[in-house]
Amino acid sequence: MTIVTPLPQLIQEAGKLLRAGGLVAFPTETVYGLGADATNEQAVAAVFALKQRPCTNPLIIHVSDMAQAEALGIFDARARYLARRLWPGALTLVLRQRPGGGLAALATAGLATVALRVPNHPVALSLLEAAQRPLAGPSANPSGRVSPTLAQHVEAAFGAQAPLILDGGACTIGVESTVVDLSGEQPCILRLGGVTAETIAASLGEVPIADERTPVKGPGMLSAHYAPRLPVRLGCEEPCEGEGLLAFGLTLPEGFAHIVNLSETGNLAEAAANLYSGLRALDAIEGLTGIAVMPLPQRGLGLALMDRLRRAAAPRQA
Ligand code: TXA
Ligand code: MG
């Protein structure tokens, strides 16, 4: 059994395991992370190997507080302001890396920048404290697939190779953190997530969101990502033969045999928390030919949800 209840004694053990170069999957408020000591090149290499992640794709470095963050990244006034307002939370800041900060080169894919986040989850924060190290923590799923929002998702994804998994129950936010690039003059939202563009704008003013014209800074920006097994079709009002429906709201189209409703009350936060479980549930149904997705409101968290769904629906590479 690799899934454990994170009692204080176990978190201490997990911290030791991390210091010794082992991997530990841990809950955050967004999705589960696959943790490794970010200063240990071999431990970080093991994360890339287990996820089968291209080593050109840098990892988010989780830290316990502002002091640990400032030791790794160079904060300017904008970065400090955002961090003060939104950490701990679903915000990742891409900053210039502080030389001599001690991070494994592989963790940042050799870039001169670093992505930093203080997660807002008691287990993640206790684990960071126990490990006394910054933790590299990509989402705990094989590269390109649906992110885990339950400990059981992590176990199912990695099977016999699963690391120790700290069980924190269901992630309350359910989509990944919002990644804001502040490493240059012009801020840019590289990935929409748990913190809305409106919330970022309230602190920094309007910030552009990366699109096809923005140079790709990480595969989280690639068109095909977050993919279930079945093909995904967006904006559906009517079923095609054999499709399941990922629904939203009270008024549903007719003719779908299998329906998972992200939020009957049309609540976007609830829909985010149910998104990945919902995709998984439909994906697991024998005999379905595809997943149809109802339109979602294009505001607030709805933009992050549509971002993930568009990538899930994008044509896949062989
Ligand atoms: O909510 C989250 O962010 C979760 C939890 C576990 O914290 N983590 C997560 O990590 O989603 P991951 O590795 O699946 O996604 C990290 C994203 C990728 O799109 C990566 O390319 C980008 O952040 N990223 C990391 N470092 C970067 C950097 N230096 N510059 C630009 N993008 C970076
Ligand atoms: Mg990921």
mmCIF file of C-alpha atoms and ligand atoms in Angstrom:
data_model
loop_
_atom_site.group_PDB
_atom_site.id
_atom_site.type_symbol
_atom_site.label_atom_id
_atom_site.label_comp_id
_atom_site.label_asym_id
_atom_site.label_seq_id
_atom_site.Cartn_x
_atom_site.Cartn_y
_atom_site.Cartn_z
ATOM 1 C CA MET A 1 0.000 0.000 0.000
ATOM 2 C CA THR A 2 1.584 3.258 -1.051
ATOM 3 C CA ILE A 3 -1.244 5.584 -0.015
ATOM 4 C CA VAL A 4 -0.854 6.745 3.576
ATOM 5 C CA THR A 5 -2.699 9.074 5.926
ATOM 6 C CA PRO A 6 -0.387 12.005 6.584
ATOM 7 C CA LEU A 7 -0.122 11.863 10.369
ATOM 8 C CA PRO A 8 2.662 14.071 11.797
ATOM 9 C CA GLN A 9 5.039 11.127 12.327
ATOM 10 C CA LEU A 10 4.559 10.008 8.717
ATOM 11 C CA ILE A 11 5.190 13.480 7.372
ATOM 12 C CA GLN A 12 8.492 13.499 9.269
ATOM 13 C CA GLU A 13 9.380 10.159 7.659
ATOM 14 C CA ALA A 14 8.384 11.486 4.255
ATOM 15 C CA GLY A 15 10.636 14.499 4.860
ATOM 16 C CA LYS A 16 13.536 12.165 5.593
ATOM 17 C CA LEU A 17 12.789 10.159 2.492
ATOM 18 C CA LEU A 18 12.891 13.350 0.406
ATOM 19 C CA ARG A 19 16.202 14.416 1.979
ATOM 20 C CA ALA A 20 17.590 11.001 1.059
ATOM 21 C CA GLY A 21 16.644 11.574 -2.602
ATOM 22 C CA GLY A 22 13.337 9.696 -2.647
ATOM 23 C CA LEU A 23 10.045 10.795 -4.216
ATOM 24 C CA VAL A 24 6.844 11.597 -2.329
ATOM 25 C CA ALA A 25 3.508 12.479 -3.910
ATOM 26 C CA PHE A 26 1.675 15.114 -1.897
ATOM 27 C CA PRO A 27 -1.651 16.937 -1.962
ATOM 28 C CA THR A 28 -1.948 20.637 -2.718
ATOM 29 C CA GLU A 29 -5.078 22.739 -3.062
ATOM 30 C CA THR A 30 -4.736 22.595 -6.877
ATOM 31 C CA VAL A 31 -3.656 19.056 -7.839
ATOM 32 C CA TYR A 32 -1.364 16.376 -6.382
ATOM 33 C CA GLY A 33 2.361 16.981 -6.895
ATOM 34 C CA LEU A 34 5.220 14.539 -7.374
ATOM 35 C CA GLY A 35 7.764 15.867 -4.901
ATOM 36 C CA ALA A 36 11.544 15.622 -4.950
ATOM 37 C CA ASP A 37 14.364 17.574 -3.309
ATOM 38 C CA ALA A 38 14.889 20.342 -5.879
ATOM 39 C CA THR A 39 18.548 20.643 -4.911
ATOM 40 C CA ASN A 40 19.261 16.968 -5.670
ATOM 41 C CA GLU A 41 19.993 16.372 -9.354
ATOM 42 C CA GLN A 42 19.331 12.615 -9.126
ATOM 43 C CA ALA A 43 16.066 12.974 -7.265
ATOM 44 C CA VAL A 44 14.877 15.465 -9.869
ATOM 45 C CA ALA A 45 15.997 13.116 -12.649
ATOM 46 C CA ALA A 46 13.843 10.400 -11.062
ATOM 47 C CA VAL A 47 10.801 12.707 -11.320
ATOM 48 C CA PHE A 48 11.383 13.243 -15.046
ATOM 49 C CA ALA A 49 11.886 9.488 -15.528
ATOM 50 C CA LEU A 50 8.744 8.457 -13.631
ATOM 51 C CA LYS A 51 6.578 11.034 -15.416
ATOM 52 C CA GLN A 52 8.307 10.384 -18.756
ATOM 53 C CA ARG A 53 8.520 14.137 -18.975
ATOM 54 C CA PRO A 54 10.746 15.762 -21.602
ATOM 55 C CA CYS A 55 13.697 17.210 -19.679
ATOM 56 C CA THR A 56 13.252 20.490 -21.553
ATOM 57 C CA ASN A 57 10.118 21.136 -19.463
ATOM 58 C CA PRO A 58 11.043 22.869 -16.181
ATOM 59 C CA LEU A 59 9.370 21.976 -12.873
ATOM 60 C CA ILE A 60 7.581 24.208 -10.370
ATOM 61 C CA ILE A 61 9.604 24.604 -7.193
ATOM 62 C CA HIS A 62 7.473 24.556 -4.045
ATOM 63 C CA VAL A 63 8.682 26.540 -1.072
ATOM 64 C CA SER A 64 7.298 27.054 2.426
ATOM 65 C CA ASP A 65 7.521 30.824 2.673
ATOM 66 C CA MET A 66 8.731 34.099 1.223
ATOM 67 C CA ALA A 67 12.231 33.756 2.722
ATOM 68 C CA GLN A 68 12.816 30.414 0.997
ATOM 69 C CA ALA A 69 11.383 31.854 -2.224
ATOM 70 C CA GLU A 70 13.688 34.888 -2.134
ATOM 71 C CA ALA A 71 16.689 32.578 -1.735
ATOM 72 C CA LEU A 72 15.879 30.999 -5.115
ATOM 73 C CA GLY A 73 14.357 33.773 -7.217
ATOM 74 C CA ILE A 74 14.973 37.480 -7.697
ATOM 75 C CA PHE A 75 11.854 39.348 -6.606
ATOM 76 C CA ASP A 76 11.072 42.845 -7.805
ATOM 77 C CA ALA A 77 8.304 45.051 -6.412
ATOM 78 C CA ARG A 78 5.630 43.461 -8.677
ATOM 79 C CA ALA A 79 6.593 39.929 -7.662
ATOM 80 C CA ARG A 80 6.694 40.782 -3.977
ATOM 81 C CA TYR A 81 3.301 42.469 -4.184
ATOM 82 C CA LEU A 82 1.646 39.511 -5.919
ATOM 83 C CA ALA A 83 3.266 37.005 -3.569
ATOM 84 C CA ARG A 84 2.179 38.960 -0.492
ATOM 85 C CA ARG A 85 -1.391 39.021 -1.732
ATOM 86 C CA LEU A 86 -1.767 35.536 -3.173
ATOM 87 C CA TRP A 87 0.637 33.216 -1.327
ATOM 88 C CA PRO A 88 0.091 30.672 -0.041
ATOM 89 C CA GLY A 89 -2.088 29.909 -3.028
ATOM 90 C CA ALA A 90 -2.660 28.748 -6.594
ATOM 91 C CA LEU A 91 -0.132 31.174 -8.053
ATOM 92 C CA THR A 92 3.249 30.267 -9.561
ATOM 93 C CA LEU A 93 5.705 33.066 -10.255
ATOM 94 C CA VAL A 94 8.359 32.717 -12.955
ATOM 95 C CA LEU A 95 11.292 34.893 -11.910
ATOM 96 C CA ARG A 96 14.943 35.241 -12.735
ATOM 97 C CA GLN A 97 16.816 32.597 -10.775
ATOM 98 C CA ARG A 98 19.116 33.740 -7.980
ATOM 99 C CA PRO A 99 22.629 32.515 -8.758
ATOM 100 C CA GLY A 100 23.976 30.172 -6.092
ATOM 101 C CA GLY A 101 20.472 29.291 -4.903
ATOM 102 C CA GLY A 102 21.441 25.628 -5.063
ATOM 103 C CA LEU A 103 18.706 24.265 -7.348
ATOM 104 C CA ALA A 104 19.499 21.245 -9.496
ATOM 105 C CA ALA A 105 19.983 22.482 -13.058
ATOM 106 C CA LEU A 106 17.589 19.813 -14.322
ATOM 107 C CA ALA A 107 14.774 21.145 -12.096
ATOM 108 C CA THR A 108 14.616 24.361 -14.119
ATOM 109 C CA ALA A 109 15.581 22.615 -17.373
ATOM 110 C CA GLY A 110 18.762 24.658 -17.376
ATOM 111 C CA LEU A 111 16.845 27.938 -17.698
ATOM 112 C CA ALA A 112 17.960 31.177 -16.067
ATOM 113 C CA THR A 113 14.452 31.500 -14.627
ATOM 114 C CA VAL A 114 12.639 29.596 -11.887
ATOM 115 C CA ALA A 115 8.946 28.903 -11.255
ATOM 116 C CA LEU A 116 8.090 29.282 -7.541
ATOM 117 C CA ARG A 117 4.963 28.552 -5.533
ATOM 118 C CA VAL A 118 3.930 28.437 -1.874
ATOM 119 C CA PRO A 119 1.027 25.966 -1.850
ATOM 120 C CA ASN A 120 -1.963 26.539 0.395
ATOM 121 C CA HIS A 121 -2.364 23.077 1.876
ATOM 122 C CA PRO A 122 -1.495 22.023 5.419
ATOM 123 C CA VAL A 123 0.024 18.694 4.329
ATOM 124 C CA ALA A 124 2.162 20.302 1.614
ATOM 125 C CA LEU A 125 3.369 22.978 4.030
ATOM 126 C CA SER A 126 4.164 20.424 6.757
ATOM 127 C CA LEU A 127 6.025 18.299 4.233
ATOM 128 C CA LEU A 128 8.085 21.310 3.081
ATOM 129 C CA GLU A 129 8.929 22.006 6.686
ATOM 130 C CA ALA A 130 9.856 18.394 7.387
ATOM 131 C CA ALA A 131 11.988 18.122 4.245
ATOM 132 C CA GLN A 132 13.767 21.432 4.882
ATOM 133 C CA ARG A 133 14.328 21.654 1.161
ATOM 134 C CA PRO A 134 12.598 23.321 -1.758
ATOM 135 C CA LEU A 135 10.547 20.627 -3.484
ATOM 136 C CA ALA A 136 10.288 20.192 -7.225
ATOM 137 C CA GLY A 137 6.656 19.239 -7.746
ATOM 138 C CA PRO A 138 5.108 18.711 -11.140
ATOM 139 C CA SER A 139 1.596 17.349 -11.216
ATOM 140 C CA ALA A 140 1.773 13.661 -10.244
ATOM 141 C CA ASN A 141 0.646 12.192 -13.584
ATOM 142 C CA PRO A 142 2.430 10.743 -16.612
ATOM 143 C CA SER A 143 3.447 13.617 -18.879
ATOM 144 C CA GLY A 144 0.622 14.903 -21.073
ATOM 145 C CA ARG A 145 -2.183 13.123 -19.219
ATOM 146 C CA VAL A 146 -4.963 14.258 -16.869
ATOM 147 C CA SER A 147 -3.715 15.690 -13.551
ATOM 148 C CA PRO A 148 -4.570 13.895 -10.269
ATOM 149 C CA THR A 149 -7.005 15.390 -7.788
ATOM 150 C CA LEU A 150 -7.157 12.304 -5.538
ATOM 151 C CA ALA A 151 -4.414 10.114 -4.021
ATOM 152 C CA GLN A 152 -6.006 7.169 -5.858
ATOM 153 C CA HIS A 153 -5.425 8.890 -9.220
ATOM 154 C CA VAL A 154 -1.694 8.976 -8.481
ATOM 155 C CA GLU A 155 -1.601 5.323 -7.518
ATOM 156 C CA ALA A 156 -3.589 4.278 -10.581
ATOM 157 C CA ALA A 157 -1.324 6.278 -12.895
ATOM 158 C CA PHE A 158 1.963 4.821 -11.683
ATOM 159 C CA GLY A 159 0.900 1.362 -10.466
ATOM 160 C CA ALA A 160 3.795 -0.667 -9.056
ATOM 161 C CA GLN A 161 6.108 2.297 -9.620
ATOM 162 C CA ALA A 162 3.998 4.644 -7.489
ATOM 163 C CA PRO A 163 5.963 6.495 -4.826
ATOM 164 C CA LEU A 164 4.780 7.060 -1.268
ATOM 165 C CA ILE A 165 1.524 9.041 -1.597
ATOM 166 C CA LEU A 166 0.297 11.309 1.186
ATOM 167 C CA ASP A 167 -3.496 11.210 1.109
ATOM 168 C CA GLY A 168 -5.071 14.634 1.539
ATOM 169 C CA GLY A 169 -8.425 13.713 0.037
ATOM 170 C CA ALA A 170 -9.821 15.642 -2.929
ATOM 171 C CA CYS A 171 -8.045 18.824 -4.021
ATOM 172 C CA THR A 172 -10.308 21.773 -3.288
ATOM 173 C CA ILE A 173 -9.429 23.871 -6.347
ATOM 174 C CA GLY A 174 -8.882 21.036 -8.820
ATOM 175 C CA VAL A 175 -6.991 22.826 -11.617
ATOM 176 C CA GLU A 176 -3.302 23.704 -11.589
ATOM 177 C CA SER A 177 -1.863 26.979 -10.412
ATOM 178 C CA THR A 178 -1.869 30.096 -12.553
ATOM 179 C CA VAL A 179 1.659 30.679 -13.900
ATOM 180 C CA VAL A 180 2.661 34.340 -14.179
ATOM 181 C CA ASP A 181 5.939 35.227 -15.865
ATOM 182 C CA LEU A 182 7.579 38.220 -14.197
ATOM 183 C CA SER A 183 11.098 37.440 -15.388
ATOM 184 C CA GLY A 184 11.016 40.203 -17.996
ATOM 185 C CA GLU A 185 9.748 43.730 -18.273
ATOM 186 C CA GLN A 186 6.296 42.761 -19.559
ATOM 187 C CA PRO A 187 4.324 40.401 -17.283
ATOM 188 C CA CYS A 188 2.535 37.512 -18.985
ATOM 189 C CA ILE A 189 0.142 34.804 -17.809
ATOM 190 C CA LEU A 190 1.775 31.630 -19.160
ATOM 191 C CA ARG A 191 -0.957 29.316 -17.853
ATOM 192 C CA LEU A 192 -4.405 30.136 -16.527
ATOM 193 C CA GLY A 193 -5.330 28.235 -13.386
ATOM 194 C CA GLY A 194 -6.751 28.482 -9.895
ATOM 195 C CA VAL A 195 -6.181 32.240 -9.651
ATOM 196 C CA THR A 196 -8.230 34.108 -12.254
ATOM 197 C CA ALA A 197 -6.869 36.661 -14.719
ATOM 198 C CA GLU A 198 -9.200 39.178 -13.037
ATOM 199 C CA THR A 199 -7.482 38.608 -9.681
ATOM 200 C CA ILE A 200 -4.047 39.115 -11.256
ATOM 201 C CA ALA A 201 -5.330 42.271 -12.943
ATOM 202 C CA ALA A 202 -6.509 43.632 -9.589
ATOM 203 C CA SER A 203 -2.857 43.630 -8.464
ATOM 204 C CA LEU A 204 -0.853 44.298 -11.632
ATOM 205 C CA GLY A 205 -3.357 45.812 -14.020
ATOM 206 C CA GLU A 206 -4.348 43.951 -17.177
ATOM 207 C CA VAL A 207 -1.800 41.177 -17.925
ATOM 208 C CA PRO A 208 -1.727 39.517 -21.357
ATOM 209 C CA ILE A 209 -2.404 35.790 -21.524
ATOM 210 C CA ALA A 210 0.039 33.686 -23.550
ATOM 211 C CA ASP A 211 -1.385 32.413 -26.839
ATOM 212 C CA GLU A 212 -0.162 30.826 -30.075
ATOM 213 C CA ARG A 213 1.905 33.922 -30.836
ATOM 214 C CA THR A 214 3.771 33.820 -27.526
ATOM 215 C CA PRO A 215 7.065 31.913 -27.660
ATOM 216 C CA VAL A 216 6.492 28.537 -25.958
ATOM 217 C CA LYS A 217 8.098 28.555 -22.534
ATOM 218 C CA GLY A 218 6.884 25.159 -21.393
ATOM 219 C CA PRO A 219 4.839 22.191 -22.570
ATOM 220 C CA GLY A 220 1.988 23.249 -20.250
ATOM 221 C CA MET A 221 1.501 25.715 -23.098
ATOM 222 C CA LEU A 222 1.546 23.052 -25.809
ATOM 223 C CA SER A 223 -1.664 22.517 -27.693
ATOM 224 C CA ALA A 224 -2.129 18.826 -26.827
ATOM 225 C CA HIS A 225 -1.877 18.207 -23.077
ATOM 226 C CA TYR A 226 -4.074 17.103 -20.179
ATOM 227 C CA ALA A 227 -5.395 14.364 -22.432
ATOM 228 C CA PRO A 228 -7.789 11.556 -21.504
ATOM 229 C CA ARG A 229 -7.861 8.313 -23.508
ATOM 230 C CA LEU A 230 -11.051 9.190 -25.420
ATOM 231 C CA PRO A 231 -11.302 12.004 -27.953
ATOM 232 C CA VAL A 232 -12.798 15.200 -26.561
ATOM 233 C CA ARG A 233 -15.283 17.397 -28.458
ATOM 234 C CA LEU A 234 -16.032 20.925 -27.257
ATOM 235 C CA GLY A 235 -19.085 23.158 -27.339
ATOM 236 C CA CYS A 236 -21.527 20.271 -27.756
ATOM 237 C CA GLU A 237 -25.260 20.745 -27.858
ATOM 238 C CA GLU A 238 -26.076 17.328 -29.332
ATOM 239 C CA PRO A 239 -24.520 13.882 -28.932
ATOM 240 C CA CYS A 240 -22.678 11.947 -31.567
ATOM 241 C CA GLU A 241 -23.123 8.156 -31.455
ATOM 242 C CA GLY A 242 -21.712 6.680 -28.242
ATOM 243 C CA GLU A 243 -20.476 9.861 -26.608
ATOM 244 C CA GLY A 244 -20.576 10.652 -22.895
ATOM 245 C CA LEU A 245 -21.330 14.205 -21.771
ATOM 246 C CA LEU A 246 -19.322 16.446 -19.495
ATOM 247 C CA ALA A 247 -22.124 18.766 -18.471
ATOM 248 C CA PHE A 248 -22.451 22.132 -16.761
ATOM 249 C CA GLY A 249 -25.581 23.671 -15.302
ATOM 250 C CA LEU A 250 -29.184 22.641 -14.998
ATOM 251 C CA THR A 251 -30.324 22.551 -18.602
ATOM 252 C CA LEU A 252 -28.827 19.543 -20.324
ATOM 253 C CA PRO A 253 -29.022 18.422 -23.956
ATOM 254 C CA GLU A 254 -30.905 15.162 -24.507
ATOM 255 C CA GLY A 255 -29.728 11.846 -25.849
ATOM 256 C CA PHE A 256 -26.570 11.251 -23.847
ATOM 257 C CA ALA A 257 -26.454 7.901 -22.059
ATOM 258 C CA HIS A 258 -23.678 8.865 -19.678
ATOM 259 C CA ILE A 259 -23.510 12.285 -18.093
ATOM 260 C CA VAL A 260 -21.121 13.733 -15.540
ATOM 261 C CA ASN A 261 -22.250 17.147 -14.365
ATOM 262 C CA LEU A 262 -19.401 19.437 -13.268
ATOM 263 C CA SER A 263 -21.833 21.709 -11.436
ATOM 264 C CA GLU A 264 -25.607 21.547 -11.521
ATOM 265 C CA THR A 265 -25.825 25.029 -10.024
ATOM 266 C CA GLY A 266 -23.479 26.451 -12.656
ATOM 267 C CA ASN A 267 -20.769 27.216 -10.079
ATOM 268 C CA LEU A 268 -17.344 27.496 -11.746
ATOM 269 C CA ALA A 269 -15.323 26.755 -8.580
ATOM 270 C CA GLU A 270 -17.294 23.546 -8.111
ATOM 271 C CA ALA A 271 -16.791 22.724 -11.801
ATOM 272 C CA ALA A 272 -13.016 23.210 -11.477
ATOM 273 C CA ALA A 273 -12.879 20.901 -8.459
ATOM 274 C CA ASN A 274 -14.754 18.233 -10.465
ATOM 275 C CA LEU A 275 -13.074 18.693 -13.860
ATOM 276 C CA TYR A 276 -10.326 16.064 -13.805
ATOM 277 C CA SER A 277 -12.373 13.492 -11.862
ATOM 278 C CA GLY A 278 -15.193 14.026 -14.330
ATOM 279 C CA LEU A 279 -12.940 13.497 -17.335
ATOM 280 C CA ARG A 280 -11.534 10.369 -15.692
ATOM 281 C CA ALA A 281 -14.983 9.001 -14.863
ATOM 282 C CA LEU A 282 -16.190 9.315 -18.472
ATOM 283 C CA ASP A 283 -12.852 8.056 -19.793
ATOM 284 C CA ALA A 284 -13.249 4.879 -17.725
ATOM 285 C CA ILE A 285 -16.669 3.937 -19.121
ATOM 286 C CA GLU A 286 -16.442 0.853 -21.323
ATOM 287 C CA GLY A 287 -17.766 1.296 -24.846
ATOM 288 C CA LEU A 288 -17.906 5.097 -25.033
ATOM 289 C CA THR A 289 -16.465 6.561 -28.227
ATOM 290 C CA GLY A 290 -15.779 10.077 -27.026
ATOM 291 C CA ILE A 291 -16.372 12.826 -24.511
ATOM 292 C CA ALA A 292 -18.596 15.763 -25.468
ATOM 293 C CA VAL A 293 -18.226 18.924 -23.402
ATOM 294 C CA MET A 294 -20.932 21.529 -22.911
ATOM 295 C CA PRO A 295 -20.036 25.204 -23.308
ATOM 296 C CA LEU A 296 -18.736 26.895 -20.155
ATOM 297 C CA PRO A 297 -18.962 30.590 -19.281
ATOM 298 C CA GLN A 298 -15.898 32.393 -20.618
ATOM 299 C CA ARG A 299 -15.018 34.335 -17.494
ATOM 300 C CA GLY A 300 -13.151 33.789 -14.226
ATOM 301 C CA LEU A 301 -12.246 30.146 -13.623
ATOM 302 C CA GLY A 302 -14.196 29.252 -16.765
ATOM 303 C CA LEU A 303 -11.225 30.487 -18.817
ATOM 304 C CA ALA A 304 -8.840 28.103 -17.030
ATOM 305 C CA LEU A 305 -11.290 25.217 -17.479
ATOM 306 C CA MET A 306 -11.684 25.934 -21.193
ATOM 307 C CA ASP A 307 -7.892 26.185 -21.526
ATOM 308 C CA ARG A 308 -7.480 22.640 -20.145
ATOM 309 C CA LEU A 309 -10.372 21.288 -22.199
ATOM 310 C CA ARG A 310 -9.086 22.835 -25.423
ATOM 311 C CA ARG A 311 -5.749 21.126 -24.875
ATOM 312 C CA ALA A 312 -7.478 17.859 -23.993
ATOM 313 C CA ALA A 313 -9.404 18.168 -27.265
ATOM 314 C CA ALA A 314 -6.419 19.137 -29.412
ATOM 315 C CA PRO A 315 -5.223 16.689 -32.081
ATOM 316 C CA ARG A 316 -2.708 14.316 -30.466
ATOM 317 C CA GLN A 317 0.724 13.482 -31.679
ATOM 318 C CA ALA A 318 1.288 9.776 -32.301
HETATM 319 O O1 TXA B 1 -0.850 23.566 -9.406
HETATM 320 C C1 TXA B 1 0.264 23.313 -9.858
HETATM 321 O O2 TXA B 1 0.949 24.168 -10.430
HETATM 322 C C2 TXA B 1 0.787 21.884 -9.693
HETATM 323 C C3 TXA B 1 0.950 21.623 -8.197
HETATM 324 C C4 TXA B 1 1.504 20.258 -7.897
HETATM 325 O O3 TXA B 1 1.757 22.633 -7.630
HETATM 326 N N1 TXA B 1 2.012 21.685 -10.412
HETATM 327 C C5 TXA B 1 2.065 21.659 -11.764
HETATM 328 O O4 TXA B 1 3.317 21.417 -12.279
HETATM 329 O O5 TXA B 1 1.105 21.811 -12.476
HETATM 330 P P1 TXA B 1 3.595 21.019 -13.807
HETATM 331 O O6 TXA B 1 5.032 20.646 -13.829
HETATM 332 O O7 TXA B 1 2.644 19.989 -14.235
HETATM 333 O O8 TXA B 1 3.415 22.351 -14.580
HETATM 334 C C6 TXA B 1 4.380 23.369 -14.461
HETATM 335 C C7 TXA B 1 4.199 24.382 -15.537
HETATM 336 C C8 TXA B 1 4.599 23.799 -16.884
HETATM 337 O O9 TXA B 1 3.720 24.318 -17.858
HETATM 338 C C9 TXA B 1 6.006 24.340 -17.049
HETATM 339 O O10 TXA B 1 6.389 24.406 -18.383
HETATM 340 C C10 TXA B 1 5.889 25.705 -16.398
HETATM 341 O O11 TXA B 1 5.063 25.494 -15.286
HETATM 342 N N2 TXA B 1 7.187 26.201 -15.937
HETATM 343 C C11 TXA B 1 7.968 25.727 -14.953
HETATM 344 N N3 TXA B 1 9.113 26.427 -14.862
HETATM 345 C C12 TXA B 1 9.066 27.384 -15.798
HETATM 346 C C13 TXA B 1 9.935 28.426 -16.215
HETATM 347 N N4 TXA B 1 11.109 28.618 -15.627
HETATM 348 N N5 TXA B 1 9.531 29.217 -17.227
HETATM 349 C C14 TXA B 1 8.327 29.028 -17.834
HETATM 350 N N6 TXA B 1 7.465 28.059 -17.478
HETATM 351 C C15 TXA B 1 7.822 27.241 -16.489
HETATM 352 MG MG MG B 2 1.237 18.917 -15.313
#
